[in-house]
CSV table of C-alpha atoms and ligand atoms in Angstrom, one decimal:
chain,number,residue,atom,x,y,z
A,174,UNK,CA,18.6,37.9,-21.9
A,175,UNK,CA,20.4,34.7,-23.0
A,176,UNK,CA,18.3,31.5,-22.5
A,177,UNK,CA,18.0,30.5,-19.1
A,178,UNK,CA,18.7,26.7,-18.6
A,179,UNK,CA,14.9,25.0,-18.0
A,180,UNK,CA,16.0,23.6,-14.6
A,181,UNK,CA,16.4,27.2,-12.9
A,182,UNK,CA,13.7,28.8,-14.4
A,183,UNK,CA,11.8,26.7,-13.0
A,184,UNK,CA,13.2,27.1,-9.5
A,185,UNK,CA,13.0,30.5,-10.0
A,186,UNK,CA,9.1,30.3,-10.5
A,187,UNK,CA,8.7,27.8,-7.8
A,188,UNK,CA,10.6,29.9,-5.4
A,189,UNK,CA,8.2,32.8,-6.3
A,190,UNK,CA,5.0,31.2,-5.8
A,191,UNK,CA,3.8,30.7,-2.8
A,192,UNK,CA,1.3,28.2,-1.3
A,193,UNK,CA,-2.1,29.3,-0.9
A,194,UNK,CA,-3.3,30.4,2.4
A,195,UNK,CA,-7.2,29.6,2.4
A,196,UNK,CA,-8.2,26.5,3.8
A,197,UNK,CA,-12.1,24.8,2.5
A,198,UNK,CA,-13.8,22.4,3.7
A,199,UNK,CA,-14.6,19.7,1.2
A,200,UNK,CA,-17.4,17.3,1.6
A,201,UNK,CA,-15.9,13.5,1.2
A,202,UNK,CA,-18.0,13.2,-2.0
A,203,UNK,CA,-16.1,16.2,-3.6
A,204,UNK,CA,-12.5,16.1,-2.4
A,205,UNK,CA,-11.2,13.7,-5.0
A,206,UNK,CA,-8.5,15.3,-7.1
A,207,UNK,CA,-8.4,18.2,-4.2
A,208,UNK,CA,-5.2,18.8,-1.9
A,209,UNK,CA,-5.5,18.3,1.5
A,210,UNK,CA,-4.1,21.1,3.6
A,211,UNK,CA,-3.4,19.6,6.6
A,212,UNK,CA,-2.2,16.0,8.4
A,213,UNK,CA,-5.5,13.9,9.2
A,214,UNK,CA,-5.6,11.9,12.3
A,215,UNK,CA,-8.2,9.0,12.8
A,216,UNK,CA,-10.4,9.6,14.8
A,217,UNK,CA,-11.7,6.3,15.7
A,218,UNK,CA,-10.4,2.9,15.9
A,219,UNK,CA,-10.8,0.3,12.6
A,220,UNK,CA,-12.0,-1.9,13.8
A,221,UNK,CA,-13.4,-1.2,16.7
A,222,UNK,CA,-14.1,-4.3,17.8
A,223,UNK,CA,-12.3,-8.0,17.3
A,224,UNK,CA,-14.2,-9.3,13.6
A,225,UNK,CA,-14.6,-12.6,12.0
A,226,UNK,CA,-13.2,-12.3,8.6
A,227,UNK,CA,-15.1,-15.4,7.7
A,228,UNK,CA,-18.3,-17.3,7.7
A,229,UNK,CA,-18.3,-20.5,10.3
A,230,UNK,CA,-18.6,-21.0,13.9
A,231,UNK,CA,-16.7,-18.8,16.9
A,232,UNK,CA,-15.6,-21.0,19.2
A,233,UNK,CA,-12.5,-21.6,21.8
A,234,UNK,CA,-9.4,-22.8,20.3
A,235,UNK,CA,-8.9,-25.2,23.4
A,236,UNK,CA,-11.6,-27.2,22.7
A,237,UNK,CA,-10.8,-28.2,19.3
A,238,UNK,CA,-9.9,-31.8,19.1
A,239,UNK,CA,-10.4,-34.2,16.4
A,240,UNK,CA,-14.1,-35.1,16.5
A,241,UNK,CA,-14.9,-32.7,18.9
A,242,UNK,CA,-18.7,-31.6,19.4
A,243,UNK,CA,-19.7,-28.0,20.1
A,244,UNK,CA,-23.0,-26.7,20.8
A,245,UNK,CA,-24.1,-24.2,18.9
A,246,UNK,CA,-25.7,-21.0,21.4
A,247,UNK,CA,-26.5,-18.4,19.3
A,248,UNK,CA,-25.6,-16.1,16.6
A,249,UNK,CA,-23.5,-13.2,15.8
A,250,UNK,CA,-23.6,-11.5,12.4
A,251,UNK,CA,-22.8,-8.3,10.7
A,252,UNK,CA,-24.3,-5.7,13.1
A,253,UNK,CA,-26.2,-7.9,15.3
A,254,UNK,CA,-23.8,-9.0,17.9
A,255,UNK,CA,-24.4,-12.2,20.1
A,256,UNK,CA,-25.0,-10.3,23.7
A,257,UNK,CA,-23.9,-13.8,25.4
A,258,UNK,CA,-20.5,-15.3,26.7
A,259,UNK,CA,-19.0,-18.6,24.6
A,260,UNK,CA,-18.5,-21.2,27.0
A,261,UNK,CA,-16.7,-24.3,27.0
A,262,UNK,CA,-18.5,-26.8,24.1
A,263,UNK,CA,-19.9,-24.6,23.1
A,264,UNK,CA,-19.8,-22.3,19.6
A,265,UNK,CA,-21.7,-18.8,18.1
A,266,UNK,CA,-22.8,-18.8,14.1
A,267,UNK,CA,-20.5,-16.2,12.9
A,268,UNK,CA,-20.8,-14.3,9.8
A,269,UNK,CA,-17.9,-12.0,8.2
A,270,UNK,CA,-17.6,-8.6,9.7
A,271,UNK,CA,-19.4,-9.5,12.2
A,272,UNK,CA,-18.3,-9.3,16.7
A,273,UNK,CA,-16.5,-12.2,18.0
A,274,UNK,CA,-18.3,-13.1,20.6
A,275,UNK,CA,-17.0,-13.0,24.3
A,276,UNK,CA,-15.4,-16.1,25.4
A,277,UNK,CA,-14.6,-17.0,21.9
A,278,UNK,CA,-11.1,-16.8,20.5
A,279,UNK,CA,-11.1,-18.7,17.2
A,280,UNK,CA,-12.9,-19.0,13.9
A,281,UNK,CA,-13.5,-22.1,12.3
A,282,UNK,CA,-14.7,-21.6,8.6
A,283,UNK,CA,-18.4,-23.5,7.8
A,284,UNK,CA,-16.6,-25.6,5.2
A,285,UNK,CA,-14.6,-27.5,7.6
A,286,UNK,CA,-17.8,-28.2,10.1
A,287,UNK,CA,-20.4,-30.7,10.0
A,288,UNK,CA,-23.6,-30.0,11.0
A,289,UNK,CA,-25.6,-32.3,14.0
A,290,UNK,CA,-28.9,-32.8,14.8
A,291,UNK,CA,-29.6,-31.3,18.1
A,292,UNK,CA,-27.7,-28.1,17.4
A,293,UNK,CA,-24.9,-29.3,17.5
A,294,UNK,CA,-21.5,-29.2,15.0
A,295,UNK,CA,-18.2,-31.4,14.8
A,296,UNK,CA,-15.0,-30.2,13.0
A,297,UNK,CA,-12.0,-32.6,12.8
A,298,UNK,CA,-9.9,-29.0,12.2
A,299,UNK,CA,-7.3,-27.9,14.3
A,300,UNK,CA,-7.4,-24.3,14.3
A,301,UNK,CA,-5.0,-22.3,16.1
A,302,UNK,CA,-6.1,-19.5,18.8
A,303,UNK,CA,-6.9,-16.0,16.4
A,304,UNK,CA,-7.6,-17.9,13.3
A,305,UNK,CA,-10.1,-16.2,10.9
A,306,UNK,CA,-10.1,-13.3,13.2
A,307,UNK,CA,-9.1,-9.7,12.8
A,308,UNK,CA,-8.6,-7.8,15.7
A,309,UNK,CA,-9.5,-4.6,17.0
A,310,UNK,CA,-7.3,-1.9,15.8
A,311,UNK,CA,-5.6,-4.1,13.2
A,312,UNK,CA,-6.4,-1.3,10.6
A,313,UNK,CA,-5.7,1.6,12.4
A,314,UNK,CA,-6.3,3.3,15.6
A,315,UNK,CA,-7.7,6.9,17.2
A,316,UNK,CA,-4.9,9.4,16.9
A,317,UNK,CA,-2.8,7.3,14.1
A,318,UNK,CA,-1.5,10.0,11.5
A,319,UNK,CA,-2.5,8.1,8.5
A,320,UNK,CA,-2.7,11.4,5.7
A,321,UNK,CA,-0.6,13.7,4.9
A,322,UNK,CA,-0.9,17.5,4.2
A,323,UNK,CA,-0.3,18.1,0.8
A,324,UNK,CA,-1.7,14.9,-0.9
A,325,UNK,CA,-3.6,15.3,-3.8
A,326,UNK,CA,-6.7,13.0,-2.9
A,327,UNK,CA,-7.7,10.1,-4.9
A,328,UNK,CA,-10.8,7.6,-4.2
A,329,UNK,CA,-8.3,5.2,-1.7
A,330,UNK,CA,-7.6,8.4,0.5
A,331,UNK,CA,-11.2,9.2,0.4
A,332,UNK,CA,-12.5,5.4,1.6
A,333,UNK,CA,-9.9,5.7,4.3
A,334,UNK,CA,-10.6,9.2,5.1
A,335,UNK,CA,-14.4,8.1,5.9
A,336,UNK,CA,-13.3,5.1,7.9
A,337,UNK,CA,-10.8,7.2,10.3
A,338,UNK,CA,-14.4,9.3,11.0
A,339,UNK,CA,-14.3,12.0,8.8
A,340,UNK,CA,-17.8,13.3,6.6
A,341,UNK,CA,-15.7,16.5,5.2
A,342,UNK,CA,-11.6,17.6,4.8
A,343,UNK,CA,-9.3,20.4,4.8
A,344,UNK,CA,-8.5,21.6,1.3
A,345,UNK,CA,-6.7,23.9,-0.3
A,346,UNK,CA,-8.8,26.7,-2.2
A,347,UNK,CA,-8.2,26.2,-6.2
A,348,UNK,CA,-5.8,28.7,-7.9
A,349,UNK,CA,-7.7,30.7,-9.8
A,350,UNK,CA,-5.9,30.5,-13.2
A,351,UNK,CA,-6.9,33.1,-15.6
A,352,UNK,CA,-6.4,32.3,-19.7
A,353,UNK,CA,-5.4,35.0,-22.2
A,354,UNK,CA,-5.0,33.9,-25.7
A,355,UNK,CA,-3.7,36.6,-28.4
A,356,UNK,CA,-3.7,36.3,-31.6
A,357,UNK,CA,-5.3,38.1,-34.6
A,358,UNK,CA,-5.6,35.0,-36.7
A,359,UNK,CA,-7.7,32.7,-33.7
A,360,UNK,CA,-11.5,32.3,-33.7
A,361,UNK,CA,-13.0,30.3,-30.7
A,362,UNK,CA,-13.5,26.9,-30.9
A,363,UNK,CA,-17.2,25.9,-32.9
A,364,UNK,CA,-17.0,29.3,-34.8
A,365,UNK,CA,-16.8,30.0,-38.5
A,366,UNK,CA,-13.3,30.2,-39.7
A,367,UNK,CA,-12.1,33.8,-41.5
A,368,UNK,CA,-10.3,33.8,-43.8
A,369,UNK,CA,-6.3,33.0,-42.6
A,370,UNK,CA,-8.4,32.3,-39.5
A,371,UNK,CA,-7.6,29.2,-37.4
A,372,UNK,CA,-9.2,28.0,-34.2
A,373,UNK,CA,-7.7,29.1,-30.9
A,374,UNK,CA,-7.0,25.6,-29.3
A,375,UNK,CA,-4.6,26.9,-26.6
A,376,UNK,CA,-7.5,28.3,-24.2
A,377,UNK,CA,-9.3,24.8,-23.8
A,378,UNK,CA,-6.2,22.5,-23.3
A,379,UNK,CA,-4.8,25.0,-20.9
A,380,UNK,CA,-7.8,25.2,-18.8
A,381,UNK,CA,-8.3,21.2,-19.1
A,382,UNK,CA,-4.8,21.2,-18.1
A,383,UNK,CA,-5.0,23.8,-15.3
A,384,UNK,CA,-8.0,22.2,-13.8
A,385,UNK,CA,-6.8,18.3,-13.7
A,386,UNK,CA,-3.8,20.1,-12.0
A,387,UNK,CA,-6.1,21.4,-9.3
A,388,UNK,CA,-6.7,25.1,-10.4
A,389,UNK,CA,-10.0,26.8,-11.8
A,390,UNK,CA,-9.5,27.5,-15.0
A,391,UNK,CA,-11.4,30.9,-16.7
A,392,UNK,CA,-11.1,31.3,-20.0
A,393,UNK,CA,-11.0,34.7,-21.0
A,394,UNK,CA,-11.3,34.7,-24.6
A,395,UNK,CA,-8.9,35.7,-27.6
A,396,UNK,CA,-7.4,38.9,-27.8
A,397,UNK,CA,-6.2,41.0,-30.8
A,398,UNK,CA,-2.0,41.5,-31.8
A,399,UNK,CA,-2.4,45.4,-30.9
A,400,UNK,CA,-0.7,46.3,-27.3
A,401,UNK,CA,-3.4,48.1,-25.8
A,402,UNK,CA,-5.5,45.1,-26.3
A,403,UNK,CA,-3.1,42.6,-25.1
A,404,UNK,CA,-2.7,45.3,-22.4
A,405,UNK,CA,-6.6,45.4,-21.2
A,406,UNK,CA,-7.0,41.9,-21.4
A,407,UNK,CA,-4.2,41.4,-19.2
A,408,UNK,CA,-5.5,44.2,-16.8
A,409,UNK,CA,-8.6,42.3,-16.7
A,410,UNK,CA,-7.3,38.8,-16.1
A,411,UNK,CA,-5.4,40.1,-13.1
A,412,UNK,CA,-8.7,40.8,-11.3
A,413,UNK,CA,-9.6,38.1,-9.0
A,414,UNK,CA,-6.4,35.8,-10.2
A,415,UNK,CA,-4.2,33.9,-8.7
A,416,UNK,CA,-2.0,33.5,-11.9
A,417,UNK,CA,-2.8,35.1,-15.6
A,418,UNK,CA,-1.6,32.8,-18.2
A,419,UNK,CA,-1.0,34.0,-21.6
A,420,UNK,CA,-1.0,32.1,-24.9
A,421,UNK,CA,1.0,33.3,-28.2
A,422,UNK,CA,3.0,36.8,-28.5
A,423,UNK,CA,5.9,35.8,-26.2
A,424,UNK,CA,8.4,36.7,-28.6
A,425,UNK,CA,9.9,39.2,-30.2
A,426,UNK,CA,8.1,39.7,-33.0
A,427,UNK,CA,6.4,42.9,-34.9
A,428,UNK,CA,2.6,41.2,-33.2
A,429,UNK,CA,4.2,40.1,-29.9
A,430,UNK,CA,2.7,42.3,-27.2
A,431,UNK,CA,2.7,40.2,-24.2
A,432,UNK,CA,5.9,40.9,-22.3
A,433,UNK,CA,4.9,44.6,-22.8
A,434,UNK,CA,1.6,44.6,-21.8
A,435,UNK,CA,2.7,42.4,-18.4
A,436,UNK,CA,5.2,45.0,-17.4
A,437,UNK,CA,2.2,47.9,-17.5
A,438,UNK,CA,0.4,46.0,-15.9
A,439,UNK,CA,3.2,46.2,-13.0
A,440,UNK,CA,4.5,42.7,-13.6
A,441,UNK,CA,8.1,42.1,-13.0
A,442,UNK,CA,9.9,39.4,-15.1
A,443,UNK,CA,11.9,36.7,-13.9
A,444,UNK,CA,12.5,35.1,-17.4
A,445,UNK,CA,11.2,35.4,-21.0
A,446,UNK,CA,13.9,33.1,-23.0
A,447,UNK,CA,14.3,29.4,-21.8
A,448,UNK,CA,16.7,26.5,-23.0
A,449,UNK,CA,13.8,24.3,-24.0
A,450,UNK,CA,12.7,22.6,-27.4
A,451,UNK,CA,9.6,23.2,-28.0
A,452,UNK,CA,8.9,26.5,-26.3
A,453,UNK,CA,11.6,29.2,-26.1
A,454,UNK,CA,9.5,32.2,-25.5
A,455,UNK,CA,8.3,31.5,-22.6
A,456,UNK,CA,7.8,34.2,-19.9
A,457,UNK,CA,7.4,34.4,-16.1
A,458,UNK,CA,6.4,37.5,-13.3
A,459,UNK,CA,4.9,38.1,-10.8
A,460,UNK,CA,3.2,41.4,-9.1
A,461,UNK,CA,3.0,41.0,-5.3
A,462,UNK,CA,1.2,37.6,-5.0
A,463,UNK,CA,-0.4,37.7,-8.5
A,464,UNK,CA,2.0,35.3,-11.0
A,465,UNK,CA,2.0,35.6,-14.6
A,466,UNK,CA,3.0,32.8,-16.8
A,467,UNK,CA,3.5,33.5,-20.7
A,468,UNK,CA,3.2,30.2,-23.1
A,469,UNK,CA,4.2,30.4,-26.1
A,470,UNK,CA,1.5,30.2,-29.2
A,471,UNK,CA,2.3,26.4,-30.9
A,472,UNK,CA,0.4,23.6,-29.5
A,473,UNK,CA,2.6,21.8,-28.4
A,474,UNK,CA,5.1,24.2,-27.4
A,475,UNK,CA,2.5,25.6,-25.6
A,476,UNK,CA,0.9,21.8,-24.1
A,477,UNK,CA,4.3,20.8,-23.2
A,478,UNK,CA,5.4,24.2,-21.4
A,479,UNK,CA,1.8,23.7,-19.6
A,480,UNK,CA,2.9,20.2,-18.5
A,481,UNK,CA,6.3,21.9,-17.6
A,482,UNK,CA,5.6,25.0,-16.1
A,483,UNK,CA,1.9,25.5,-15.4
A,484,UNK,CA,1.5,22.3,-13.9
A,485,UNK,CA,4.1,22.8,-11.0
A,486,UNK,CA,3.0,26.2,-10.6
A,487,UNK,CA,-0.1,24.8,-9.6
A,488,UNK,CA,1.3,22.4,-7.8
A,489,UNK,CA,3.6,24.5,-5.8
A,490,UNK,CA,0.3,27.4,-4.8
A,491,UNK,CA,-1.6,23.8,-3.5
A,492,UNK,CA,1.2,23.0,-1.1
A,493,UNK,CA,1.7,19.5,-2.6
A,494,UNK,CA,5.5,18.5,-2.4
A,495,UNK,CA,8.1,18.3,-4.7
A,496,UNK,CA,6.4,20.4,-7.1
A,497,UNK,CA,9.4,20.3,-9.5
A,498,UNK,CA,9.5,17.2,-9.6
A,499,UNK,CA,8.5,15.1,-12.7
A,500,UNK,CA,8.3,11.2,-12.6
A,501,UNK,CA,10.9,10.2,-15.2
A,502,UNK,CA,11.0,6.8,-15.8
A,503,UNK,CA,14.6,5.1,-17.6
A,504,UNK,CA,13.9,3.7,-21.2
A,505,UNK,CA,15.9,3.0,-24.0
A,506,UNK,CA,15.4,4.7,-27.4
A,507,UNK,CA,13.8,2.8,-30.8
A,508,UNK,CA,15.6,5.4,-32.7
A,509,UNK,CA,18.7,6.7,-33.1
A,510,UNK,CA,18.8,10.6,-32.3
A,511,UNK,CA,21.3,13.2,-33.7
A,512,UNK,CA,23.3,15.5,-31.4
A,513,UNK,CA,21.7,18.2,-29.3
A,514,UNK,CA,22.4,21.9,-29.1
A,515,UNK,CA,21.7,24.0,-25.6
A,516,UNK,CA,18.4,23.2,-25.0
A,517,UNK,CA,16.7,20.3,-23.2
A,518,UNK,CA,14.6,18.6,-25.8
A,519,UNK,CA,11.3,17.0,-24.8
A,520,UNK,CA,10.2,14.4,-27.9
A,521,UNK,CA,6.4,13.0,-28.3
A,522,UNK,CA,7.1,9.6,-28.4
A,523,UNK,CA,5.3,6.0,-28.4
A,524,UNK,CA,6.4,3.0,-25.9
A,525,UNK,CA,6.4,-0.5,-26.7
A,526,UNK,CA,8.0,-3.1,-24.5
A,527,UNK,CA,11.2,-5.1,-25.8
A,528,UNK,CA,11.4,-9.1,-26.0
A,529,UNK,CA,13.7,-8.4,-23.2
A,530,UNK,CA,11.4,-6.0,-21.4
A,531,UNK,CA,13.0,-3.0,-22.2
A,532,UNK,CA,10.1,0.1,-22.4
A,533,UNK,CA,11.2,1.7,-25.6
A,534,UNK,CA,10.7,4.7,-26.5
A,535,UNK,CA,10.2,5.3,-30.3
A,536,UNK,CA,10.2,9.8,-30.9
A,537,UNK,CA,8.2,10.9,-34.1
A,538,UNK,CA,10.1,11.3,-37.0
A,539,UNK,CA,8.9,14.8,-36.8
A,540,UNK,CA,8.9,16.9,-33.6
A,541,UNK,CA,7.4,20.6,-35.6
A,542,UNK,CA,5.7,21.5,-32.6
A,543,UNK,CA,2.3,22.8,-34.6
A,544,UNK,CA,1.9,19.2,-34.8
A,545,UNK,CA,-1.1,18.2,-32.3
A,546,UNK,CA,-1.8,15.3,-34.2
A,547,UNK,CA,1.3,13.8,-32.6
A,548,UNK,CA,1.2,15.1,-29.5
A,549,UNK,CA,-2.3,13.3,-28.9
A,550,UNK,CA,-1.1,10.4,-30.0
A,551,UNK,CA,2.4,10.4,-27.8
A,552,UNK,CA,2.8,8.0,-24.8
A,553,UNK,CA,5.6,9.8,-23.7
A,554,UNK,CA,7.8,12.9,-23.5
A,555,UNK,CA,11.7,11.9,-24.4
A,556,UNK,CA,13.9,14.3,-22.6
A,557,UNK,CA,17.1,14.7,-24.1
A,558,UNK,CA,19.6,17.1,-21.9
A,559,UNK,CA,21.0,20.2,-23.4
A,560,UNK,CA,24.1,19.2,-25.4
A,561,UNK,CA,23.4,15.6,-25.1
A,562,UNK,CA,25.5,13.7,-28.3
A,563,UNK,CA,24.5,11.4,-31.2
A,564,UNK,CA,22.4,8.7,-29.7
A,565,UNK,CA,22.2,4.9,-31.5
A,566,UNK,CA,18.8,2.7,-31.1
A,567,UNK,CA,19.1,0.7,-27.8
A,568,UNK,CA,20.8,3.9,-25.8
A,569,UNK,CA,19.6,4.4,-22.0
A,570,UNK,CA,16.8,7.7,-22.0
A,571,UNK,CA,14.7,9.5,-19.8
A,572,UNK,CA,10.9,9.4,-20.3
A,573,UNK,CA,7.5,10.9,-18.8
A,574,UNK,CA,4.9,9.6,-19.0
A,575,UNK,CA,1.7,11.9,-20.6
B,37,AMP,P1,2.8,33.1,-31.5
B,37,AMP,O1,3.4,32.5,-30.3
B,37,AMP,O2,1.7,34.1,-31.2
B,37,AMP,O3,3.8,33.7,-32.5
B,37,AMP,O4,2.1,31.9,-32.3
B,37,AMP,C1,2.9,30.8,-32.8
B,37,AMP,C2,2.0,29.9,-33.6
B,37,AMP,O5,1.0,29.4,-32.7
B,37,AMP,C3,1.3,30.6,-34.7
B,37,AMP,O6,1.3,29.7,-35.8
B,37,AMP,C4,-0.1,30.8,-34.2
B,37,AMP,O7,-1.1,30.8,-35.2
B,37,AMP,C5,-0.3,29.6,-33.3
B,37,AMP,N1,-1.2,29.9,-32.2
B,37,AMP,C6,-1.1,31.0,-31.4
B,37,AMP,N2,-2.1,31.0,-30.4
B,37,AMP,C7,-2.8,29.8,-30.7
B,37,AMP,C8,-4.0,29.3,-30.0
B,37,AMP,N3,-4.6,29.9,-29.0
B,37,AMP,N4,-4.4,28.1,-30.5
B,37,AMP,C9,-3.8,27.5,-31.5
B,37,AMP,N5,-2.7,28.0,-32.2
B,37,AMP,C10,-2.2,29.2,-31.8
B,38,MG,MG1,0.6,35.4,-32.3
């Protein structure tokens, strides 16, 4: 298999996975970061009645004149109403949030009223009819469509979400994303090295990943280089998964058993080879429903393939939209870069801002992607397109953001 261009791999996988059918019901206090699996209609009215959005006086804007003297009836503040009617000359204490009183139709603001003996107040403000007031409904109302299916719910959606009258919401159930990480020289994180041992940092930043991407992440531990390990590991993963993600032995090599031990476990392969720097051994299958994803072993090809692949698989199972789609942002380059060959190139990068205002993105000297020291420290992901030429400082790139 040559290497497929990263572009229609990924629509491959994408087109492959399906959204998720289970619908749960999230308590407001536990849906952030969840995606909501259906439109959300208000059910109430915000708000529901007409509201000063001040402290001062209600009264009627006809009888405002310079020097004017209202009598003061009675008072309305936040959840205690004024049960009266303002008449003519006459004005309600108001505080913010709090019912505009019947008969009433303006708000003047306490600053601009003097207060007379007698309970009485003058203002020498002109204020016209609906100042200082916000009126029924000016948020929303009952039956507005104000959420979409498919959002991934943050604390503004939330807030509203109460207001429009809901206590709980319609998510998606979490992909259950299942971590496999070969490798004879790996030892889990905490443990005492081996000799020629190294720690297995894969697992962790591929469930951290796979989680703030909306999945459940299990890690299932490090597996030996021998292919009826890599087999029953695999054959393990795939109970109870929605996708089995595999870290190191995607190549070709004498201790790479993934490929193999994903087709006995009935996977079929889409694609094993893709046009991306880092990462080319990089694997996808599926088995009915079940989908497979193989990273390969470096850190950072395997953080960067996560951000690439995992993270719109994920995407794509919760129903959220344009799951392909990554949010490039234009930048200019604080390097000069040499020609590339056929595949897409993703950089670690800093950003600075220009005099001028540019965002600049400066790559790492080196890009060896066992390098996590730099990938931490990276703003930004330069994507340079298979085949792209020789590149001065101050040429026009493509960034995301990490
Ligand atoms: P592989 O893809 O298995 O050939 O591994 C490529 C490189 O990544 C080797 O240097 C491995 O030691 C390293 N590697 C593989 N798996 C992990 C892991 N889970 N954590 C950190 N490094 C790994
Ligand atoms: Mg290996």
């Amino acid at each position: 298999m040559s290497l497929m261009p990263l572009s229609e791999a990924r629509q491959r996988m994408l087109a492959a996975a399906s959204v998720l059918t289970e619908i749960e019901t999230a308590p407001l206090g536990s849906s952030g970061g969840r995606t909501l699996a259906s439109d959300l209609l208000a059910l109430r009215t915000q708000p529901p009645f007409a509201a000063s959005a001040m402290d001062g006086y209600a009264v009627r804007a006809g009888d405002l004149a310079a020097g004017g003297i209202l009598r003061v009836v009675g008072e309305s503040a936040a959840g205690h109403p004024f049960g009266g009617t303002v008449g003519s000359g006459q004005a309600v204490r108001i505080f913010t949030g709090a019912p505009v009183p019947t008969g009433s139709d303006t708000v003047i603001i306490q600053e601009n009223v003097t207060k007379l003996d007698g309970g009485c107040i003058s203002t020498n403000v002109i204020e016209p009819f609906g100042r200082h007031i916000r009126g029924a409904g000016v948020d929303f109302q009952t039956g507005d469509l104000l959420l979409t299916g498919g959002m991934v719910l943050d604390s503004r959606h939330i807030g509203l979400a109460a207001s429009m009258g809901h206590a709980a919401l319609p998510v998606r159930r979490k992909p259950r994303v299942m971590i496999v990480s070969t490798g004879d020289e790996l030892a889990e994180p905490g443990a005492s090295l081996g000799e020629a041992q190294i720690v297995s940092s894969n697992s962790v930043a591929l469930a951290a990943l796979a989680e703030a991407a909306g999945g459940t992440a299990f890690d299932l531990g490090i597996v030996k280089d021998s292919r009826d390990a890599t087999s029953e590991a695999i054959a393990r993963a795939c109970e109870n998964a929605d996708l089995v993600v595999t870290s190191g032995g995607a190549s070709v090599g004498d201790h790479d058993f993934v490929q193999d031990a994903l087709k006995a476990n009935g996977f079929d392969i889409a694609f094993w080879k893709v046009a991306i720097r880092p990462g080319k051994p990089l694997m996808f299958g599926s088995k009915g429903g079940l989908l497979c994803l193989g990273l390969p072993g470096n850190p950072v090809s395997s953080q960067v393939c996560g951000l690439l692949f995992l993270k719109p698989l994920l995407r794509k199972m919760l129903g959220q939209p344009d799951a392909a789609y990554d949010r490039r942002e234009p930048a200019v380059l604080g390097a000069p870069l040499a020609a590339n060959d056929i595949r897409e190139e993703y950089m670690r990068a800093k950003l600075a801002r220009s005099a001028d205002g540019d965002l600049v993105a400066t790559p790492f000297v080196t890009q060896d992607s066992s390098i996590q020291r730099l990938m931490a420290a990276a703003d930004a992901l330069i994507i340079r397109p298979a085949l792209s030429p020789a590149m001065p400082a101050g040429a026009k790139c493509e960034i995301i953001r990490l």
